[in-house]
Tab-separated table of C-alpha atoms in Angstrom:
chain	number	residue	atom	x	y	z
A	1	MET	CA	1.608	46.532	23.039
A	2	ASN	CA	-0.734	49.028	24.610
A	3	VAL	CA	-3.331	50.790	22.464
A	4	ARG	CA	-5.281	53.615	24.058
A	5	GLU	CA	-8.172	55.811	23.088
A	6	ILE	CA	-7.010	59.400	22.613
A	7	SER	CA	-9.083	62.559	23.014
A	8	TRP	CA	-7.641	64.650	20.159
A	9	ALA	CA	-9.848	67.640	21.006
A	10	SER	CA	-8.281	68.127	24.441
A	11	PHE	CA	-4.773	69.031	23.193
A	12	ALA	CA	-3.555	67.564	26.471
A	13	MET	CA	-0.978	64.815	26.780
A	14	ASN	CA	-3.059	61.744	25.992
A	15	PHE	CA	-0.349	59.130	25.740
A	16	ALA	CA	3.312	58.512	26.401
A	17	MET	CA	5.770	56.295	24.589
A	18	THR	CA	8.118	54.254	26.738
A	19	PHE	CA	11.246	52.464	25.601
A	20	ALA	CA	13.634	50.039	27.225
A	21	PRO	CA	16.707	51.690	28.771
A	22	GLY	CA	19.203	52.513	26.031
A	23	ALA	CA	16.773	51.828	23.158
A	24	VAL	CA	16.781	55.413	21.891
A	25	ASP	CA	20.187	56.596	23.092
A	26	ASP	CA	21.613	56.693	19.567
A	27	ILE	CA	18.778	58.431	17.748
A	28	PRO	CA	19.862	61.812	16.361
A	29	ALA	CA	16.949	63.787	17.843
A	30	PRO	CA	14.213	62.839	20.282
A	31	PHE	CA	11.270	64.275	18.347
A	32	ILE	CA	8.177	62.244	17.530
A	33	ALA	CA	5.107	63.427	15.641
A	34	THR	CA	1.928	61.765	14.485
A	35	VAL	CA	-0.135	62.534	11.412
A	36	ILE	CA	-3.524	61.223	10.384
A	37	VAL	CA	-4.170	61.177	6.642
A	38	ASP	CA	-6.599	59.435	4.328
A	39	SER	CA	-5.259	56.103	3.082
A	40	ASP	CA	-4.881	57.421	-0.471
A	41	ALA	CA	-2.621	60.222	0.810
A	42	GLU	CA	-0.207	58.015	2.799
A	43	THR	CA	2.140	57.056	-0.031
A	44	PRO	CA	2.364	60.578	-1.527
A	45	LEU	CA	3.046	62.008	1.939
A	46	GLN	CA	5.790	59.475	2.677
A	47	SER	CA	7.343	60.125	-0.740
A	48	ARG	CA	7.328	63.869	-0.174
A	49	LEU	CA	8.806	63.495	3.317
A	50	ALA	CA	11.592	61.291	1.969
A	51	ARG	CA	12.323	63.750	-0.830
A	52	GLU	CA	12.167	66.990	1.160
A	53	LEU	CA	13.312	65.754	4.591
A	54	PRO	CA	15.630	62.786	3.992
A	55	ASN	CA	16.746	62.776	7.636
A	56	VAL	CA	13.163	62.070	8.834
A	57	THR	CA	12.022	58.493	9.353
A	58	SER	CA	8.351	57.755	8.854
A	59	VAL	CA	6.615	54.670	10.203
A	60	ARG	CA	3.129	53.592	9.224
A	61	ILE	CA	1.631	52.695	12.592
A	62	ARG	CA	-0.947	50.476	10.891
A	63	ASP	CA	1.891	48.287	9.569
A	64	ALA	CA	3.638	48.198	12.945
A	65	LEU	CA	0.430	47.161	14.713
A	66	GLU	CA	-0.261	44.432	12.159
A	67	LEU	CA	3.229	42.995	12.738
A	68	ALA	CA	2.948	43.112	16.538
């Protein structure tokens, strides 16, 4: 795992995600987005995403980092 400090104000590329060869070959679209929300808004946002955009997968980064 590699966690980096990001300068959000720069709007420049602050980080890159790398995957093992073949790890993302079968994903339907190579788009990744990040969203920062207050903790009390996480569950409602994920519920709305699932309802309105069922083809979108959301991952709580906090959970992924805790498992790593």
